[in-house]
Short mmCIF file of C-alpha atoms and ligand atoms in Angstrom, two decimals:
data_model
loop_
_atom_site.label_atom_id
_atom_site.label_comp_id
_atom_site.label_asym_id
_atom_site.label_seq_id
_atom_site.Cartn_x
_atom_site.Cartn_y
_atom_site.Cartn_z
CA MET F 19 93.11 108.36 130.83
CA PRO F 20 94.08 111.86 129.77
CA LEU F 21 95.87 112.26 126.47
CA ARG F 22 99.60 112.43 126.47
CA GLU F 23 101.19 114.03 123.48
CA LYS F 24 103.89 111.43 122.89
CA GLU F 25 101.41 108.57 122.96
CA LEU F 26 99.02 110.52 120.80
CA ILE F 27 101.65 111.13 118.14
CA ALA F 28 102.77 107.50 118.30
CA GLY F 29 99.17 106.43 117.87
CA LEU F 30 98.60 108.71 114.91
CA ARG F 31 101.81 107.51 113.35
CA ARG F 32 100.81 103.86 113.75
CA MET F 33 97.46 104.54 112.16
CA ALA F 34 99.00 106.54 109.33
CA ALA F 35 101.78 104.07 108.57
CA SER F 36 99.40 101.24 107.78
CA LYS F 37 97.87 103.19 104.90
CA PRO F 38 98.99 103.46 101.25
CA ARG F 39 101.92 105.77 100.68
CA ARG F 40 101.55 106.81 97.06
CA GLY F 41 103.30 110.12 96.42
CA ILE F 42 105.12 110.13 99.76
CA ALA F 43 108.93 110.00 99.66
CA THR F 44 109.20 110.73 103.40
CA GLY F 45 106.17 110.89 105.67
CA ILE F 46 105.74 111.28 109.42
CA GLY F 47 108.98 111.15 111.39
CA ASP F 48 111.18 113.77 109.78
CA ASP F 49 111.17 117.57 110.01
CA CYS F 50 109.17 117.83 106.82
CA ALA F 51 107.26 115.44 104.64
CA VAL F 52 108.76 114.96 101.18
CA LEU F 53 106.07 114.66 98.54
CA GLN F 54 106.32 113.56 94.94
CA ILE F 55 104.28 115.70 92.59
CA PRO F 56 103.81 113.72 89.33
CA SER F 57 105.86 115.21 86.50
CA GLY F 58 103.95 117.72 84.38
CA HIS F 59 101.66 118.45 87.32
CA GLU F 60 101.16 121.37 89.68
CA ALA F 61 100.52 121.11 93.42
CA LEU F 62 97.12 122.01 94.86
CA ILE F 63 97.03 123.02 98.51
CA THR F 64 94.00 123.74 100.65
CA THR F 65 93.50 124.25 104.36
CA ASP F 66 90.40 123.97 106.56
CA PHE F 67 89.64 124.45 110.23
CA SER F 68 87.12 122.24 112.01
CA LEU F 69 86.14 123.77 115.34
CA GLU F 70 83.99 122.24 118.01
CA GLY F 71 80.80 124.25 118.36
CA VAL F 72 81.23 125.83 114.93
CA HIS F 73 81.65 122.94 112.49
CA PHE F 74 80.61 120.06 114.72
CA ARG F 75 79.19 119.27 118.12
CA CYS F 76 80.21 116.27 120.18
CA ASP F 77 76.62 115.75 121.30
CA TRP F 78 75.46 115.61 117.65
CA HIS F 79 78.31 114.04 115.73
CA PRO F 80 79.91 110.66 116.31
CA PRO F 81 83.73 110.97 116.31
CA GLU F 82 83.94 108.98 113.04
CA SER F 83 81.71 111.54 111.35
CA ILE F 84 83.77 114.44 112.70
CA GLY F 85 86.98 112.88 111.33
CA HIS F 86 85.31 112.12 108.00
CA ARG F 87 83.84 115.61 107.58
CA CYS F 88 87.09 117.25 108.60
CA LEU F 89 88.97 115.60 105.73
CA ALA F 90 86.03 115.71 103.30
CA ARG F 91 86.13 119.51 103.34
CA GLY F 92 89.71 119.53 102.09
CA LEU F 93 89.21 116.72 99.57
CA SER F 94 86.18 118.54 98.19
CA ASP F 95 88.35 121.61 97.50
CA ILE F 96 90.78 119.40 95.55
CA ALA F 97 87.80 117.97 93.61
CA ALA F 98 86.61 121.50 92.81
CA MET F 99 89.87 122.18 90.98
CA GLY F 100 89.67 118.94 88.99
CA GLY F 101 92.62 117.56 90.95
CA GLU F 102 93.54 114.38 92.79
CA PRO F 103 94.70 114.21 96.41
CA ILE F 104 98.18 113.01 97.39
CA ALA F 105 98.66 113.69 101.09
CA PHE F 106 97.14 115.47 104.03
CA PHE F 107 98.38 117.00 107.26
CA LEU F 108 96.44 117.11 110.48
CA SER F 109 96.98 119.44 113.41
CA LEU F 110 94.92 118.57 116.45
CA ALA F 111 94.35 120.56 119.61
CA LEU F 112 92.54 118.42 122.16
CA PRO F 113 91.30 119.06 125.69
CA ARG F 114 93.23 117.03 128.27
CA ALA F 115 90.09 115.27 129.50
CA LEU F 116 89.19 113.87 126.07
CA PRO F 117 89.33 110.05 126.15
CA GLN F 118 91.75 108.24 123.86
CA PHE F 119 88.93 106.24 122.30
CA TRP F 120 87.42 109.46 120.97
CA VAL F 121 90.67 110.15 119.11
CA ASN F 122 90.78 106.56 117.82
CA ARG F 123 87.26 106.79 116.45
CA PHE F 124 87.92 110.24 114.98
CA MET F 125 91.01 108.90 113.20
CA ARG F 126 89.16 105.82 112.01
CA GLY F 127 86.56 108.01 110.29
CA MET F 128 89.21 110.20 108.76
CA LEU F 129 91.53 107.43 107.58
CA LYS F 130 88.70 105.41 106.05
CA LEU F 131 87.87 108.33 103.77
CA ALA F 132 91.58 108.98 103.15
CA GLU F 133 92.11 105.41 102.04
CA LYS F 134 89.16 105.56 99.67
CA HIS F 135 90.72 108.53 97.92
CA ARG F 136 94.31 107.35 98.25
CA ALA F 137 95.41 110.28 100.37
CA THR F 138 98.16 109.61 102.91
CA LEU F 139 98.45 111.23 106.32
CA ALA F 140 101.97 112.64 105.97
CA GLY F 141 102.38 114.78 109.07
CA GLY F 142 100.84 117.17 111.52
CA ASP F 143 101.02 118.51 115.01
CA THR F 144 99.30 118.06 118.34
CA ALA F 145 98.70 120.37 121.27
CA GLU F 146 96.59 120.54 124.38
CA SER F 147 93.56 122.75 123.95
CA PRO F 148 92.43 124.97 126.82
CA GLY F 149 88.92 124.86 125.36
CA GLY F 150 87.23 122.72 122.74
CA ILE F 151 88.50 120.38 120.05
CA LEU F 152 90.22 121.96 117.07
CA ALA F 153 91.32 120.08 113.96
CA ASP F 154 93.19 121.80 111.17
CA ILE F 155 93.60 119.95 107.90
CA VAL F 156 95.92 120.68 104.98
CA VAL F 157 95.34 118.63 101.85
CA VAL F 158 97.90 118.49 99.05
CA GLY F 159 96.84 117.33 95.61
CA SER F 160 97.97 117.61 92.04
CA VAL F 161 96.56 118.59 88.68
CA PRO F 162 98.16 118.59 85.20
CA LYS F 163 99.98 121.86 84.61
CA GLY F 164 97.66 124.71 83.62
CA LYS F 165 94.57 122.49 83.77
CA ALA F 166 93.10 123.36 87.17
CA ILE F 167 89.47 124.44 86.83
CA LEU F 168 89.21 127.92 88.34
CA ARG F 169 86.28 130.01 89.57
CA SER F 170 87.10 132.67 87.01
CA GLY F 171 86.28 130.88 83.76
CA ALA F 172 82.49 131.37 83.49
CA ARG F 173 81.22 133.32 80.46
CA PRO F 174 77.77 134.72 79.60
CA GLY F 175 75.68 132.02 77.97
CA ASP F 176 77.34 129.16 79.86
CA GLY F 177 75.01 126.67 81.50
CA ILE F 178 75.15 126.28 85.31
CA TYR F 179 75.24 122.70 86.61
CA ILE F 180 75.17 121.04 90.01
CA SER F 181 76.04 117.48 91.01
CA GLY F 182 73.87 115.44 93.36
CA GLN F 183 71.28 117.15 95.54
CA LEU F 184 71.34 120.18 97.80
CA GLY F 185 70.09 121.00 101.27
CA GLY F 186 70.49 117.58 102.87
CA SER F 187 73.25 118.64 105.21
CA ALA F 188 71.46 121.78 106.36
CA ALA F 189 68.29 119.74 106.86
CA ALA F 190 70.19 117.54 109.32
CA VAL F 191 71.39 120.56 111.26
CA GLN F 192 67.86 121.96 111.30
CA ARG F 193 66.57 118.62 112.56
CA MET F 194 69.15 118.44 115.34
CA GLN F 195 68.54 122.03 116.36
CA ALA F 196 64.81 121.34 116.57
CA GLY F 197 65.18 118.05 118.44
CA PRO F 198 65.18 117.61 122.21
CA ASP F 199 68.40 118.38 123.98
CA ARG F 200 70.17 115.06 123.75
CA LYS F 201 73.30 116.23 125.43
CA LEU F 202 74.73 113.23 127.21
CA SER F 203 76.99 113.25 130.19
CA GLY F 204 80.70 113.20 129.39
CA LYS F 205 80.91 109.47 129.99
CA LYS F 206 79.22 107.97 126.99
CA LEU F 207 79.76 109.61 123.64
CA PRO F 208 76.61 109.47 121.53
CA GLY F 209 76.36 107.23 118.49
CA LYS F 210 73.40 109.06 116.94
CA LYS F 211 72.77 106.05 114.70
CA LEU F 212 69.34 107.13 113.61
CA GLU F 213 70.35 110.53 112.34
CA THR F 214 73.61 109.46 110.73
CA ARG F 215 71.72 106.89 108.69
CA LEU F 216 68.96 109.31 107.72
CA TYR F 217 71.30 112.12 106.82
CA PRO F 218 74.40 110.69 105.12
CA ASP F 219 74.85 114.00 103.23
CA HIS F 220 75.57 115.68 106.52
CA PHE F 221 77.45 113.04 108.51
CA TYR F 222 79.39 111.37 105.71
CA PRO F 223 79.51 113.68 102.67
CA GLU F 224 81.25 112.18 99.66
CA PRO F 225 83.86 114.47 98.06
CA ARG F 226 83.35 114.41 94.27
CA ILE F 227 86.98 113.68 93.35
CA LYS F 228 86.18 111.37 90.44
CA LEU F 229 83.57 113.70 88.99
CA GLY F 230 85.92 116.70 89.19
CA LYS F 231 88.65 114.73 87.47
CA ILE F 232 86.38 113.64 84.61
CA LEU F 233 85.09 117.20 84.10
CA ARG F 234 88.69 118.36 83.84
CA GLU F 235 89.86 115.52 81.59
CA LYS F 236 86.96 115.93 79.18
CA ARG F 237 87.24 119.74 79.32
CA LEU F 238 83.56 120.05 80.13
CA ALA F 239 83.70 122.78 82.80
CA THR F 240 84.67 126.43 82.31
CA ALA F 241 84.51 127.29 86.03
CA MET F 242 83.96 125.21 89.18
CA ILE F 243 83.56 125.46 92.95
CA ASP F 244 82.38 123.04 95.65
CA THR F 245 79.20 123.92 97.55
CA SER F 246 80.66 124.23 101.02
CA ASP F 247 78.99 127.54 101.92
CA GLY F 248 75.69 127.06 100.10
CA LEU F 249 74.56 127.44 96.47
CA SER F 250 73.75 131.16 96.71
CA THR F 251 77.13 132.01 98.24
CA ASP F 252 79.22 129.66 96.11
CA LEU F 253 77.58 130.78 92.87
CA ALA F 254 78.28 134.38 93.90
CA HIS F 255 81.97 133.43 94.22
CA ILE F 256 82.01 132.12 90.64
CA CYS F 257 80.18 135.22 89.37
CA GLU F 258 82.50 137.55 91.23
CA GLU F 259 85.67 135.87 90.02
CA SER F 260 84.37 135.58 86.45
CA GLY F 261 82.86 139.09 86.30
CA VAL F 262 79.44 137.76 85.26
CA GLY F 263 75.90 137.32 86.58
CA ALA F 264 73.57 134.34 86.72
CA GLU F 265 69.98 133.27 86.47
CA LEU F 266 68.83 130.16 88.34
CA GLU F 267 65.53 128.36 87.89
CA ALA F 268 63.95 127.46 91.22
CA THR F 269 62.12 124.40 89.90
CA LEU F 270 65.30 122.89 88.46
CA ILE F 271 67.34 122.91 91.67
CA PRO F 272 67.66 119.30 92.88
CA ARG F 273 66.59 119.19 96.51
CA SER F 274 67.72 116.46 98.84
CA SER F 275 65.04 114.02 99.89
CA VAL F 276 66.91 113.00 103.06
CA GLY F 277 65.89 109.40 102.62
CA ASN F 278 62.27 109.97 101.66
CA PRO F 279 61.41 110.99 98.06
CA SER F 280 58.08 112.48 99.13
CA ARG F 281 59.62 115.06 101.44
CA ALA F 282 62.28 117.02 99.57
CA VAL F 283 63.86 119.74 101.70
CA GLU F 284 62.61 123.33 101.45
CA LEU F 285 63.95 125.41 98.59
CA GLU F 286 65.59 127.79 101.08
CA LEU F 287 67.78 124.99 102.43
CA ALA F 288 68.81 123.96 98.91
CA LEU F 289 69.65 127.58 98.05
CA HIS F 290 71.48 128.59 101.20
CA GLY F 291 72.29 125.46 103.21
CA GLY F 292 75.99 124.72 103.08
CA GLU F 293 78.24 121.71 103.58
CA ASP F 294 76.77 119.61 100.78
CA TYR F 295 80.16 119.36 99.06
CA GLU F 296 78.63 118.98 95.62
CA LEU F 297 80.32 120.46 92.56
CA LEU F 298 78.84 123.60 91.03
CA PHE F 299 80.21 124.25 87.55
CA THR F 300 79.58 126.08 84.32
CA ALA F 301 79.86 124.69 80.79
CA PRO F 302 79.71 126.37 77.39
CA LYS F 303 76.28 126.69 75.79
CA GLY F 304 75.62 123.72 73.54
CA LYS F 305 78.17 121.47 75.26
CA ARG F 306 76.56 118.11 75.92
CA ILE F 307 76.76 117.32 79.63
CA PRO F 308 75.79 113.74 80.56
CA ALA F 309 72.87 113.39 82.99
CA GLN F 310 75.14 111.29 85.18
CA ILE F 311 78.93 111.31 85.60
CA ALA F 312 80.85 108.89 87.83
CA GLY F 313 77.55 107.66 89.26
CA THR F 314 76.49 111.17 90.28
CA PRO F 315 73.44 112.90 88.73
CA ILE F 316 74.21 116.21 87.03
CA THR F 317 71.48 118.84 86.67
CA GLN F 318 71.42 122.11 84.75
CA ILE F 319 69.94 124.72 87.08
CA GLY F 320 70.43 127.96 85.17
CA ARG F 321 72.74 130.00 83.02
CA ILE F 322 75.40 132.66 83.24
CA THR F 323 74.42 136.20 82.18
CA ASP F 324 76.30 139.45 81.59
CA GLN F 325 74.20 141.32 84.17
CA LYS F 326 76.58 141.24 87.16
CA ALA F 327 73.78 140.11 89.49
CA ILE F 328 72.18 136.79 90.42
CA TYR F 329 68.46 136.20 89.90
CA LEU F 330 66.18 133.33 90.77
CA LYS F 331 63.39 132.50 88.35
CA VAL F 332 60.26 131.62 90.34
CA GLU F 333 56.63 131.19 89.28
CA ASN F 334 55.84 134.88 89.09
CA GLY F 335 59.05 136.13 87.56
CA LEU F 336 62.62 136.93 88.56
CA ARG F 337 63.75 137.86 92.04
CA PRO F 338 67.26 138.86 93.12
CA LEU F 339 69.08 136.04 94.90
CA LYS F 340 71.14 137.22 97.83
CA ALA F 341 74.16 135.22 98.90
CA ARG F 342 73.41 134.02 102.40
CA GLY F 343 75.08 130.73 103.04
CA TRP F 344 74.17 128.56 105.97
CA GLU F 345 75.50 129.77 109.29
CA HIS F 346 76.79 126.65 110.95
CA PHE F 347 75.49 125.96 114.43
CA ARG F 348 74.99 129.49 115.63
CA ASN F 349 71.74 129.72 117.46
MG1 LIG P 405 85.91 125.15 98.30
#
């Protein structure tokens, strides 16, 4: 059955209405959503495209994972500011031939993550796509006035820290690119159970909302960004905005083990592989940073310098570190 817009909207509305409505004065069904920003807070707004063939592939990603990752990107941006999500808006352009059950599974993945982080689907739009699937997400969050953690606050001498492990998401992409062509006929959408289980960092990344909030509340971080483009690129953003340089230590960078401690991913993937959605932050020299916050390991991987360039300390000295984040699925 081809998708019909009215039914699609009704379906989305049904799914959205059953979820918590904190912060929503008026949700889907009026010309605009009316949101309640807690008093003494400022609104955070972020927007992210998810395009078939660029950010996901239907022969690689189960619909639940696509929905999850789509929202995770926006939630991760809210986390990177030290904020908390309130609502999100979803605009979907779908090919006419796409089965309704794909949309249901996509929404299930998205709403499960939304519920976990108490974010309400408060509106959106739908259209028929002449080509692939396109999902555009807007996430609205809040942060106490003047307390958002910006990219511009890093100072020479600050330590550089990363949450979790890096490279796991890129390792999954590498694995799928290397694997046999598993493209299935349009009839049965692939479950890809094996890979989703082995590579949770890629299929179901966990936005670090709680960690970001604690870093903000305890005033631990001077600057912060989420690692959506890859460590080398995201650190360059902090350095650029702060007008500083950095020195990383190769041996300190926590590399994802993708389910097997004896086979950590290559350093290159940890440095440049994107879509890990960890938090990269700086903290003043001498500030005690716990080894674990909100259940997530925190590792110091280097320090901020006044040199206006980024270097990587390896066995035989320093080498310049170029920003070259992971290029999605371009082959
Ligand atoms: Mg970001």
